Short mmCIF file of C-alpha atoms in Angstrom, two decimals:
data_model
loop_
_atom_site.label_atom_id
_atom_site.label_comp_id
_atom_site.label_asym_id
_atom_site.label_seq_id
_atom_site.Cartn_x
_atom_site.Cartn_y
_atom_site.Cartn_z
CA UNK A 1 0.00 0.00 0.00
CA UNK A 2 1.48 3.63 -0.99
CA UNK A 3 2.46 5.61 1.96
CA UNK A 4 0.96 8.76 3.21
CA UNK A 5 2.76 12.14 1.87
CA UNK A 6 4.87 13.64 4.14
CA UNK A 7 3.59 17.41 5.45
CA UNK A 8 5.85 20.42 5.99
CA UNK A 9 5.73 20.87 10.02
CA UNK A 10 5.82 25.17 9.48
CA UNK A 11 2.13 25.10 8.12
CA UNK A 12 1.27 22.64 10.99
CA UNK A 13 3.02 25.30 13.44
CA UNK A 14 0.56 28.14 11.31
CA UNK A 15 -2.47 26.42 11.67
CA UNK A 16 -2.14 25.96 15.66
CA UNK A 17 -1.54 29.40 16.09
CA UNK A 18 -4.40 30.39 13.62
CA UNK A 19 -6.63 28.66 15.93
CA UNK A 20 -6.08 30.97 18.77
CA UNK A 21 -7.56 34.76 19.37
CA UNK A 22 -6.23 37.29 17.61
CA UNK A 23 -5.10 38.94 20.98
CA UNK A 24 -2.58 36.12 21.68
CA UNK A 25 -1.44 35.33 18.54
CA UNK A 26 0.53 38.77 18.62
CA UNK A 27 4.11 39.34 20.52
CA UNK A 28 2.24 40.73 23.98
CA UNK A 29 -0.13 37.81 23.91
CA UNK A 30 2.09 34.96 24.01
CA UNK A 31 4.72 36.70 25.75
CA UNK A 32 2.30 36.98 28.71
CA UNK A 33 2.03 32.94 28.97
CA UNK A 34 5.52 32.20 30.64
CA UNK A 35 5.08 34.78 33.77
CA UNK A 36 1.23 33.56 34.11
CA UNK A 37 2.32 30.23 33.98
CA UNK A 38 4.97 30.46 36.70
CA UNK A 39 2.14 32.50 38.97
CA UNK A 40 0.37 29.47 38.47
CA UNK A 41 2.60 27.14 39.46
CA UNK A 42 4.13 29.21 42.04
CA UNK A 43 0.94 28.81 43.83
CA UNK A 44 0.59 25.43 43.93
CA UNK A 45 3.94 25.04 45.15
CA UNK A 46 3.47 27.76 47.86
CA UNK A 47 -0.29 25.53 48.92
CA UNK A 48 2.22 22.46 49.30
CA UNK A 49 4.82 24.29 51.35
CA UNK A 50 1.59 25.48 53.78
CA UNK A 51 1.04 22.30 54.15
CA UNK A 52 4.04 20.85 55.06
CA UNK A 53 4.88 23.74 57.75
CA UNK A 54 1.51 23.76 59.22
CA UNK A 55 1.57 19.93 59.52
CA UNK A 56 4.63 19.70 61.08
CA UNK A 57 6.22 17.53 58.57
CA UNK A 58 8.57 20.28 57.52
CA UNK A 59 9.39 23.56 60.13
CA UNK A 60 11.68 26.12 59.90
CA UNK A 61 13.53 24.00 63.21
CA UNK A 62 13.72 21.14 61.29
CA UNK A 63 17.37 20.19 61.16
CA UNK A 64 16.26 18.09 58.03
CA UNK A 65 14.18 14.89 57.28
CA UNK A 66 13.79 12.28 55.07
CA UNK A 67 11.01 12.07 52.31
CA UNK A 68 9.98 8.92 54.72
CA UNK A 69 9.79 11.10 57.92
CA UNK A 70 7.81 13.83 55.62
CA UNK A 71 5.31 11.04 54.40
CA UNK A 72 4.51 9.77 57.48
CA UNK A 73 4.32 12.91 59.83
CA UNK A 74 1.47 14.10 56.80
CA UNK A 75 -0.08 11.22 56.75
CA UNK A 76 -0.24 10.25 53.69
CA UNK A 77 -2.18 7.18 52.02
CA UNK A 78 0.78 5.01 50.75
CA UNK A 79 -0.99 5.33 47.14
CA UNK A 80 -0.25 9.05 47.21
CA UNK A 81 3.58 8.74 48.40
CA UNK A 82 4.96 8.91 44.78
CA UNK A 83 3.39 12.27 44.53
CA UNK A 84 4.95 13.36 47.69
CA UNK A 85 8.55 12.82 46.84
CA UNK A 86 7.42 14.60 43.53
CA UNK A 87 6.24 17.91 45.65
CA UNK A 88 9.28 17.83 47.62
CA UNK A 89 11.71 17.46 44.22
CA UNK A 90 9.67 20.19 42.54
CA UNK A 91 10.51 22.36 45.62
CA UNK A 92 14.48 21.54 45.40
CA UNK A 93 13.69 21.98 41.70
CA UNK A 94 12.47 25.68 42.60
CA UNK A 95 15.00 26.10 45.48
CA UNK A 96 12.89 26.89 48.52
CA UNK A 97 14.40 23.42 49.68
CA UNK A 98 17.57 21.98 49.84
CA UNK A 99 18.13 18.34 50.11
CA UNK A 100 21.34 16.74 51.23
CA UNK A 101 22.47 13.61 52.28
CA UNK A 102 19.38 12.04 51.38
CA UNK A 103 17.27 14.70 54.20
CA UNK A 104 14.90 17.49 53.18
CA UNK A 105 15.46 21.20 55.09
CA UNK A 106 13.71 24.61 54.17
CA UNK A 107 16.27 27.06 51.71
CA UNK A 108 13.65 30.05 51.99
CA UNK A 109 9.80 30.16 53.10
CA UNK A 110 8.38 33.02 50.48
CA UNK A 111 6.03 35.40 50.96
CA UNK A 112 2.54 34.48 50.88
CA UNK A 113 1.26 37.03 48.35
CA UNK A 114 0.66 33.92 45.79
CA UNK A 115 -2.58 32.77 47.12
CA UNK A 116 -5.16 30.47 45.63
CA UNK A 117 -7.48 33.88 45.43
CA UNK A 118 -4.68 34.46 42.34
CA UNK A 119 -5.69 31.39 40.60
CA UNK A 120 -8.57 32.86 38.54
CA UNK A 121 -6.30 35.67 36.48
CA UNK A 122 -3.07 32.95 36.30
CA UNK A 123 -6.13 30.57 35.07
CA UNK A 124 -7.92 32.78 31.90
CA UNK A 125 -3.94 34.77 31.34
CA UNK A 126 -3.21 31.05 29.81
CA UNK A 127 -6.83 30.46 28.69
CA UNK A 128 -8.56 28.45 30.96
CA UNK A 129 -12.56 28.54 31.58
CA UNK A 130 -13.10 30.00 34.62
CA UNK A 131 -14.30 26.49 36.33
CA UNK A 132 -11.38 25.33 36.01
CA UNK A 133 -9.58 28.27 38.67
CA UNK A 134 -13.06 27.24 41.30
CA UNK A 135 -11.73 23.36 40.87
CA UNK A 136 -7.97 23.73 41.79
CA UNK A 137 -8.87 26.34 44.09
CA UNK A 138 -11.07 23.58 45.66
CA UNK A 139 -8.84 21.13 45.44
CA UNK A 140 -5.54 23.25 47.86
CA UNK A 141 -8.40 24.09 50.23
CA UNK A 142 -8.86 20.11 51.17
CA UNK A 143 -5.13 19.60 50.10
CA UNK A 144 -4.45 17.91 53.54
CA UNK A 145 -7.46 15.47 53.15
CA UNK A 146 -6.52 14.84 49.56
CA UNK A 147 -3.06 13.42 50.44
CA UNK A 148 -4.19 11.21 53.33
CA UNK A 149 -7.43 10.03 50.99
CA UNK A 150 -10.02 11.54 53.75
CA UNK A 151 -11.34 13.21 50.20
CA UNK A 152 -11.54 12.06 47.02
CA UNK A 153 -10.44 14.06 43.64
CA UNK A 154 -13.14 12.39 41.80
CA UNK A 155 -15.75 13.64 44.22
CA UNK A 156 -14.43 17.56 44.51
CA UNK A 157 -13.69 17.57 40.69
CA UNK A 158 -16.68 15.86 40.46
CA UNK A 159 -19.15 16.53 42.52
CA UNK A 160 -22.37 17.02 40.21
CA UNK A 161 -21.47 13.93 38.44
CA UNK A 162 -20.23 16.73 35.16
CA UNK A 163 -17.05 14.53 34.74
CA UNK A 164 -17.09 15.56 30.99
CA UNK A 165 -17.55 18.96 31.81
CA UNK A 166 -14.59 19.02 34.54
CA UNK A 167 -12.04 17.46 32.25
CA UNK A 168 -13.13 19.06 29.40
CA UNK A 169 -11.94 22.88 31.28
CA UNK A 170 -9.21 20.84 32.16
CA UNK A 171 -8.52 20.49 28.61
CA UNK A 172 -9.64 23.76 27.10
CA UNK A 173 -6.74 26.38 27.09
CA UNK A 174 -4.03 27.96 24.80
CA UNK A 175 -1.95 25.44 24.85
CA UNK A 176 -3.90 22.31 23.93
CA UNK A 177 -6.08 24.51 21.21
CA UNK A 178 -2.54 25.32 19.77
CA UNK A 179 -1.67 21.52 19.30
CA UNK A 180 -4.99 19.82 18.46
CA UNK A 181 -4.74 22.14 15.43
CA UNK A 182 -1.48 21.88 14.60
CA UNK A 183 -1.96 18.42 14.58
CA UNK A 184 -4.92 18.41 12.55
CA UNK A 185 -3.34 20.53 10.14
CA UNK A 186 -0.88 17.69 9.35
CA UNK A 187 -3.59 15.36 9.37
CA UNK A 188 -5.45 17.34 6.53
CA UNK A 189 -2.28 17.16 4.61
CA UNK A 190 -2.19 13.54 4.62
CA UNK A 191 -2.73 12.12 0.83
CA UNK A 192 -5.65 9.16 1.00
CA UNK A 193 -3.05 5.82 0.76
CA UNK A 194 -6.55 3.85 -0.23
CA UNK A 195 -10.36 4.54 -0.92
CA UNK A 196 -10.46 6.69 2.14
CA UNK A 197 -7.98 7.88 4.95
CA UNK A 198 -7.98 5.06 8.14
CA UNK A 199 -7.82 7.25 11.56
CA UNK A 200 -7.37 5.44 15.07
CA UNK A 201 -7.54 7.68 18.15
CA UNK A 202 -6.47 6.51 21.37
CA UNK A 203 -8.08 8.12 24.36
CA UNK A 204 -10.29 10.44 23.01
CA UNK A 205 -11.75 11.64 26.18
CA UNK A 206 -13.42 14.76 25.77
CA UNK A 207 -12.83 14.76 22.00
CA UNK A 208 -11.64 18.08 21.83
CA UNK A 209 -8.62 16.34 19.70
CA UNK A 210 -12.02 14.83 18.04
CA UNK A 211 -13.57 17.98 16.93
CA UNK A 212 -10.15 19.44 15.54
CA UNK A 213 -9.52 17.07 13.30
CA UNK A 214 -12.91 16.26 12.24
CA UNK A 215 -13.17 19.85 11.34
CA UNK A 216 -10.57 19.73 9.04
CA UNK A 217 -11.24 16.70 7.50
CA UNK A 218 -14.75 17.64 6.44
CA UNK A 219 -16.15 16.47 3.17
CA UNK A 220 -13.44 13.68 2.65
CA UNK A 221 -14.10 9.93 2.87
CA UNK A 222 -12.84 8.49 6.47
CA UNK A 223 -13.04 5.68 8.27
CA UNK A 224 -12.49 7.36 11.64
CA UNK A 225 -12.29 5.07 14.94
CA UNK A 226 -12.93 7.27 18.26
CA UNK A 227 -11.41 4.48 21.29
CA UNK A 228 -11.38 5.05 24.90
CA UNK A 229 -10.91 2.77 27.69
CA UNK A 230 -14.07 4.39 29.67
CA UNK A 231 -17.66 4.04 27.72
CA UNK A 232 -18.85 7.40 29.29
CA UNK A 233 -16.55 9.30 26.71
CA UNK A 234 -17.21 6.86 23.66
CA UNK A 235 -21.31 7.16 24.36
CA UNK A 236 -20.62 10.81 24.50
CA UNK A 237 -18.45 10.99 21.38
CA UNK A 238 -21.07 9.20 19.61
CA UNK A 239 -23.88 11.61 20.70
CA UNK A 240 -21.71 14.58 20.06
CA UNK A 241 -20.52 13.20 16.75
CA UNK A 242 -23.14 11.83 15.55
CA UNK A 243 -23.76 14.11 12.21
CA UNK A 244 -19.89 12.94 11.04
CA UNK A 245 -20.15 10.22 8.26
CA UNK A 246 -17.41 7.51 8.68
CA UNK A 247 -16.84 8.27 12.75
CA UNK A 248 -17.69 5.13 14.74
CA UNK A 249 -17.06 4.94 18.82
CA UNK A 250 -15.35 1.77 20.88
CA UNK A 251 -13.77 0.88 23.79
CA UNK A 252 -10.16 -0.04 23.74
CA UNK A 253 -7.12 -0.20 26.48
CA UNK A 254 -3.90 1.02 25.28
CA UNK A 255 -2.52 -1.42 27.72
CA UNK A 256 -3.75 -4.60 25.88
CA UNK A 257 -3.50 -6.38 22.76
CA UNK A 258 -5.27 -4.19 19.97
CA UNK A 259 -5.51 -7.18 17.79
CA UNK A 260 -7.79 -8.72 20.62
CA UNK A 261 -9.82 -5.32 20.56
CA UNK A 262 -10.34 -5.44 17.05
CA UNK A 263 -7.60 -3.32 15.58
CA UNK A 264 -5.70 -5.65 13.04
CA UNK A 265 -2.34 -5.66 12.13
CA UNK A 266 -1.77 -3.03 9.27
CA UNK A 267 -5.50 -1.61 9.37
CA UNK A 268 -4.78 2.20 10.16
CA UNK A 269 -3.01 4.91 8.25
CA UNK A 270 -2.84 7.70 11.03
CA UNK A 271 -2.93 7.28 15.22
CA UNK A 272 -3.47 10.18 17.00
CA UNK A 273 -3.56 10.70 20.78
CA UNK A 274 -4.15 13.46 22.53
CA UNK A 275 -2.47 13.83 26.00
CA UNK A 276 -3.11 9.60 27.42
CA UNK A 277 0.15 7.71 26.25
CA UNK A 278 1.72 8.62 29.77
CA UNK A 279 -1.41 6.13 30.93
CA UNK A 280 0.67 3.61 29.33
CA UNK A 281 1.51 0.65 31.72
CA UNK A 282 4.47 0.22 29.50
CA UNK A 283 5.31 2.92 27.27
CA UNK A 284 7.66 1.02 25.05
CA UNK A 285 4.90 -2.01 25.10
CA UNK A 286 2.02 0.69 24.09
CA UNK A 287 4.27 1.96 21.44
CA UNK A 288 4.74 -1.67 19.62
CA UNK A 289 1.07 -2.30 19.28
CA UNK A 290 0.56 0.99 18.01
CA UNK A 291 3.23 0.45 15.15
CA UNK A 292 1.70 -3.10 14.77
CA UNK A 293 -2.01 -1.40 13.87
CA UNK A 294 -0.30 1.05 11.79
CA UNK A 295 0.90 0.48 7.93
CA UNK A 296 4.47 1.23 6.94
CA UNK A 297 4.39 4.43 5.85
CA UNK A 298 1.52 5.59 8.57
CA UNK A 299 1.90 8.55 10.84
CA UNK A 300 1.48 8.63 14.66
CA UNK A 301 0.61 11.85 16.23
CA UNK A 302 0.04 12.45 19.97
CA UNK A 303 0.52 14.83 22.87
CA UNK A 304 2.22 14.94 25.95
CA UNK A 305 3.58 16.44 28.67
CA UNK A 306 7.30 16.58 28.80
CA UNK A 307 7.93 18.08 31.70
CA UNK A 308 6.11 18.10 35.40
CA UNK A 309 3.98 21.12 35.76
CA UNK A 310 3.91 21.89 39.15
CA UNK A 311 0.81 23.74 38.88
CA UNK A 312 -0.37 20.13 38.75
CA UNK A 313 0.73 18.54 41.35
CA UNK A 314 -1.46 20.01 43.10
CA UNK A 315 -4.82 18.49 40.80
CA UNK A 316 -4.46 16.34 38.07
CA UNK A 317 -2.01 14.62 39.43
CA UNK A 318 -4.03 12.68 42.10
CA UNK A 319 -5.14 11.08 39.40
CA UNK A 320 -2.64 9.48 38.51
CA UNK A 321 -2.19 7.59 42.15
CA UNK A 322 -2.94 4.00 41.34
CA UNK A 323 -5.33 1.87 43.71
CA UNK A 324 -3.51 0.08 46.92
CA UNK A 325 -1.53 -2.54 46.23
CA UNK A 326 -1.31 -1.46 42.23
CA UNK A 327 2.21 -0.24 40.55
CA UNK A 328 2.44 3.54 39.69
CA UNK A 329 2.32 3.79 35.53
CA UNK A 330 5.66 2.96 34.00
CA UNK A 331 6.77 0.58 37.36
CA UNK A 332 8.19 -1.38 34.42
CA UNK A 333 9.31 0.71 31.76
CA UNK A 334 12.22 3.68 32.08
CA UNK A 335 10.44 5.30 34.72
CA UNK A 336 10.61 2.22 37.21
CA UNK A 337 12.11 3.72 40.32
CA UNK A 338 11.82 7.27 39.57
CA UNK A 339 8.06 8.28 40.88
CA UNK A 340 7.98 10.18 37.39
CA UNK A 341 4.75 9.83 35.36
CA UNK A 342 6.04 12.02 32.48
CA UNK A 343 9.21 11.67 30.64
CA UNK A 344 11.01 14.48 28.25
CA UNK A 345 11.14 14.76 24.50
CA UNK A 346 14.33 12.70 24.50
CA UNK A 347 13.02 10.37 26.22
CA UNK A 348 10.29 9.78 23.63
CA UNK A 349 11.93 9.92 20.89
CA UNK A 350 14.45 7.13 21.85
CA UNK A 351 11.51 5.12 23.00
CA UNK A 352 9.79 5.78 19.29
CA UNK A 353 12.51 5.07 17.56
CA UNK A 354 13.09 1.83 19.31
CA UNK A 355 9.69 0.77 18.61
CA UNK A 356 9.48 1.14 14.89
CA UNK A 357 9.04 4.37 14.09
CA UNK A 358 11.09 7.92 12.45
CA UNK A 359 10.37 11.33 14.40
CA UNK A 360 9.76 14.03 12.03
CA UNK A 361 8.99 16.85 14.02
CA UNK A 362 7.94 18.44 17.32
CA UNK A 363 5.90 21.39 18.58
CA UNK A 364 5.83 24.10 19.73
CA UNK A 365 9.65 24.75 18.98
CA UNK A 366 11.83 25.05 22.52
CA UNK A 367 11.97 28.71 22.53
CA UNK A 368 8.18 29.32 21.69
CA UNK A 369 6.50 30.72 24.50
CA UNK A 370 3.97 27.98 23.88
CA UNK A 371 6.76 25.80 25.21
CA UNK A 372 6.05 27.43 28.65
CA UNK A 373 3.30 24.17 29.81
CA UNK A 374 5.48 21.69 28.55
CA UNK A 375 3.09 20.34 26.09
CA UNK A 376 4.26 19.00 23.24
CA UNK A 377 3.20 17.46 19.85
CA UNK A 378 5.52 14.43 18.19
CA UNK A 379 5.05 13.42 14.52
CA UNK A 380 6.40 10.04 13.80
CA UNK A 381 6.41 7.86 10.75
CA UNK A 382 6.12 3.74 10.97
CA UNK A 383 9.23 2.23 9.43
#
């Protein structure tokens, strides 16, 4: 079977910023993202250093204690202890800790003029709907209860049962409108290999990825598979794209044999997934059966975060605690041993290439002030 054309990445680049305002598509706009984006995180990071002062596990006549000693004087559900040893790296990260001979100790205690009532204008400077400001800000209010599971994220986030709603805010900003439409750009680009263009997504969640790409693709013949592990997204994908000719809705795990779930060898000419391959069990594992459903010659496209956004740690990031007695994502993969859910560009790209497949291109470039959340989009081709 012919292989797809190969796109130019600069129109791709074009098309993501066409998709924002007009207000931030100019040199004030998008210089404003890196400062609002360090407010943000800045006050997540100042919630988690409240927290460890006012619970004792971390005073200013602390001669220094272990990430063990921080754990336990907090509390802290043994699910959730991956994400402490992240907060306390972000801080030595950030330098308002110091860590030495394997014991934590303040290096400064800030000001507190970074509160939570900041999060609304750090939250629509990098455009964010305004829920999503009331969730985090409801989320470092119960911080304390969060970490020793006494409340769950699912309920706050929750909590009138909108769980499309909450994650779609989550999803809805700058940054991510900037790469669904970059990458739908390249998608539009792609040459039909056969009667009509094969499309696999992997987690479409919301489907905000969904709509991008649909968008552009309207009026050609597709064969367009929307997959998530979860059937409240694919029976709301369905309702919501119902009208789209060629779009059909299933369940799959990215952490299990496609074939098995109905995705043959060879049967797709583009993958694209938006912000879930860090859900991989085994990102090197996840990887292979992607190249296996794909065609030689087929593109993969996906997001990710490359780097830990503090701001995060905070939210999201609870959600990423596995049940008792289950391994944190990657246990077995390059991340065993670290506590880190994400890994960096390099990272990927060694793990794509050892897989199967040739990195093209990635976006936004490094000194874009895009670059700022650490969000990135990877083109890779199957060889």
């Amino acid at each position: 079977m012919k292989s797809l054309t190969l796109p130019p990445s600069n129109t791709a680049h074009e098309a993501g910023l066409a998709a924002l305002p007009a207000e931030m598509t100019v040199d004030s706009g998008l210089a404003q993202l890196p400062a609002a984006m360090q407010r943000l995180e800045f006050i997540s990071l100042r919630a988690i250093m409240e927290l460890l002062s006012s619970s004792g596990a971390l005073t200013a006549e602390n001669a220094g204690r272990s990430s063990d000693e921080i754990i336990n004087t907090l509390g802290a559900a043994s699910r959730h202890h991956w994400l402490v040893r992240r907060w306390l790296v972000a801080l030595v990260e950030r330098e308002f800790l110091k860590f030495s001979n394997g014991y934590y100790s303040w290096e400064q205690i800030p000001e507190s003029a970074a509160g939570a009532d900041k999060l609304p204008e750090a939250y629509d400077a990098l455009g964010f709907p305004p829920e999503m400001a009331q969730s985090h800000q409801k989320l470092l209010e119960h911080l304390a209860e969060l970490v020793r599971d006494e409340a769950s994220i699912n309920q706050l986030l929750f909590e009138n049962g909108e769980i499309l709603t909450a994650l779609a805010a989550y999803q809805n900003n700058w940054f991510t409108t900037y790469l669904n439409y970059a990458a739908a750009n390249i998608v539009k680009q792609a040459v039909n290999p056969g009667p009509m263009l094969r499309v696999l997504e992997l987690g479409g969640g919301a489907g905000l990825t969904t709509a991008a790409i649909l968008d552009t693709l309207a009026g050609r013949p597709i064969n367009y598979r929307f997959t998530d592990i979860s059937p409240l997204f694919t029976t709301a994908a369905q309702k919501k794209f119902r009208n789209h000719i060629g779009l059909r809705c299933s369940l799959l795990d990215i952490n299990a044999d496609f074939t098995a779930q109905s995705i043959p060898a060879a049967s797709t000419d583009i993958v694209v997934a938006g912000n879930v391959l860090h859900n991989a069990a085994h990102i090197g594992q996840t990887l292979q059966r992607i190249r296996r459903s794909l065609v030689t010659g087929g593109w993969l496209l996906f997001s990710e975060s490359t780097r830990e956004n503090h701001a995060m740690l905070t939210a999201m990031q609870f959600l990423l605690s596995p049940a008792e007695s289950v391994p944190l994502l990657g246990s077995e993969d390059r991340r065993g041993g670290t506590d880190q859910v994400f890994i960096d560009s390099t990272a990927w790209k060694e793990e794509l290439v050892k897989a199967g497949f040739e990195v093209k291109c990635f976006l936004p470039s490094s000194t874009s002030p895009l670059s700022v959340a650490g969000q990135t989009l990877f083109f890779a081709i199957a060889v």
